[in-house]
Short mmCIF file of C-alpha atoms in Angstrom, two decimals:
data_model
loop_
_atom_site.label_atom_id
_atom_site.label_comp_id
_atom_site.label_asym_id
_atom_site.label_seq_id
_atom_site.Cartn_x
_atom_site.Cartn_y
_atom_site.Cartn_z
CA MET M 128 0.00 0.00 0.00
CA ALA M 129 2.83 2.40 0.84
CA GLU M 130 4.60 1.64 -2.43
CA ALA M 131 1.34 2.21 -4.34
CA GLY M 132 0.87 5.56 -2.60
CA VAL M 133 -2.52 4.80 -1.03
CA LEU M 134 -1.41 4.33 2.61
CA VAL M 135 -1.96 7.47 4.67
CA ASP M 136 -1.45 6.05 8.19
CA CYS M 137 -1.68 2.77 10.09
CA ALA M 138 -0.89 1.49 13.57
CA PRO M 139 -1.81 -1.27 15.98
CA LEU M 140 -3.83 -0.39 19.07
CA THR M 141 -3.09 -1.42 22.64
CA ALA M 142 -5.18 -4.16 24.24
CA VAL M 143 -8.75 -3.27 25.15
CA SER M 144 -7.82 -3.90 28.79
CA ALA M 145 -5.70 -0.72 28.59
CA ALA M 146 -8.62 1.41 27.34
CA THR M 147 -10.19 4.30 29.21
CA THR M 148 -13.65 5.41 28.13
CA VAL M 149 -14.52 9.12 28.35
CA ARG M 150 -18.10 10.37 28.57
CA VAL M 151 -19.26 13.87 29.46
CA ARG M 152 -22.29 14.00 31.77
CA ASP M 153 -23.70 17.23 33.16
CA GLY M 154 -20.69 19.05 31.71
CA GLN M 155 -18.18 16.92 33.62
CA PRO M 156 -15.91 14.22 32.19
CA LEU M 157 -16.65 10.72 33.49
CA LEU M 158 -13.74 8.30 33.07
CA THR M 159 -14.21 4.55 33.15
CA ASP M 160 -11.47 1.92 32.92
CA GLY M 161 -12.11 -0.41 30.02
CA PRO M 162 -13.86 -0.28 26.67
CA ALA M 163 -17.05 1.65 25.90
CA ALA M 164 -18.89 -1.60 25.18
CA GLU M 165 -18.26 -5.23 25.99
CA LEU M 166 -17.99 -6.89 22.59
CA ARG M 167 -16.75 -10.25 21.38
CA GLU M 168 -14.63 -8.64 18.69
CA GLN M 169 -12.16 -5.83 19.25
CA VAL M 170 -10.46 -3.34 16.98
CA GLY M 171 -6.81 -4.34 16.84
CA GLY M 172 -5.55 -1.48 14.72
CA TYR M 173 -6.39 0.87 11.91
CA ALA M 174 -5.27 1.82 8.44
CA ILE M 175 -6.23 4.96 6.59
CA ILE M 176 -5.93 4.66 2.84
CA ASP M 177 -6.65 7.24 0.15
CA CYS M 178 -8.58 5.63 -2.70
CA PRO M 179 -10.59 7.10 -5.56
CA ASP M 180 -13.65 4.93 -4.84
CA LEU M 181 -15.09 2.15 -2.69
CA ASP M 182 -14.14 -0.59 -5.14
CA ASP M 183 -10.47 0.39 -4.91
CA ALA M 184 -10.66 0.59 -1.09
CA LEU M 185 -12.19 -2.89 -0.96
CA LYS M 186 -9.42 -4.25 -3.18
CA TRP M 187 -6.78 -2.88 -0.78
CA ALA M 188 -8.70 -4.11 2.28
CA ALA M 189 -8.74 -7.62 0.84
CA ALA M 190 -4.93 -7.46 0.50
CA MET M 191 -4.44 -6.78 4.22
CA PRO M 192 -3.23 -9.75 6.34
CA ALA M 193 -6.05 -9.15 8.84
CA ALA M 194 -8.60 -9.96 6.11
CA ARG M 195 -7.25 -13.53 5.98
CA ASP M 196 -7.16 -14.15 9.74
CA CYS M 197 -9.93 -11.89 11.07
CA SER M 198 -11.83 -9.18 9.23
CA VAL M 199 -11.32 -5.69 7.87
CA GLU M 200 -14.09 -3.12 8.20
CA VAL M 201 -14.09 -0.44 5.49
CA ARG M 202 -15.58 3.01 6.16
CA ALA M 203 -15.25 6.44 4.62
CA ILE M 204 -14.01 9.35 6.71
CA VAL M 205 -16.80 11.85 7.32
CA GLU M 206 -15.93 15.39 6.35
CA VAL M 207 -17.04 17.95 8.92
CA GLY M 208 -16.93 21.69 8.27
CA GLY M 209 -14.96 21.40 5.05
CA GLY M 210 -12.28 19.03 6.38
CA HIS M 211 -11.71 15.84 8.29
CA ILE M 212 -11.95 15.89 12.06
CA GLY M 213 -8.48 16.47 13.44
CA SER M 214 -6.94 17.06 10.03
CA GLY M 215 -6.35 20.76 10.48
CA ARG M 216 -7.71 21.29 6.97
#
């Protein structure tokens, strides 16, 4: 993906046991040790790729090792206010 120029960023995530969930209630942050929801499956990492369309993104997702052993969920990044959240654009 890097050689093809579609990889923007990727990284593994720490174990869900190391998660802290943040919620704001009555204007105050509420911190809870652990994940936001108890699920059977966990997100183990992420990859952001820049593709011209969904078909291309699905092709690259199928090439990822995780697709053979687990699964790869493909989603578009939602643009908010003319740019991506956290992108500074």
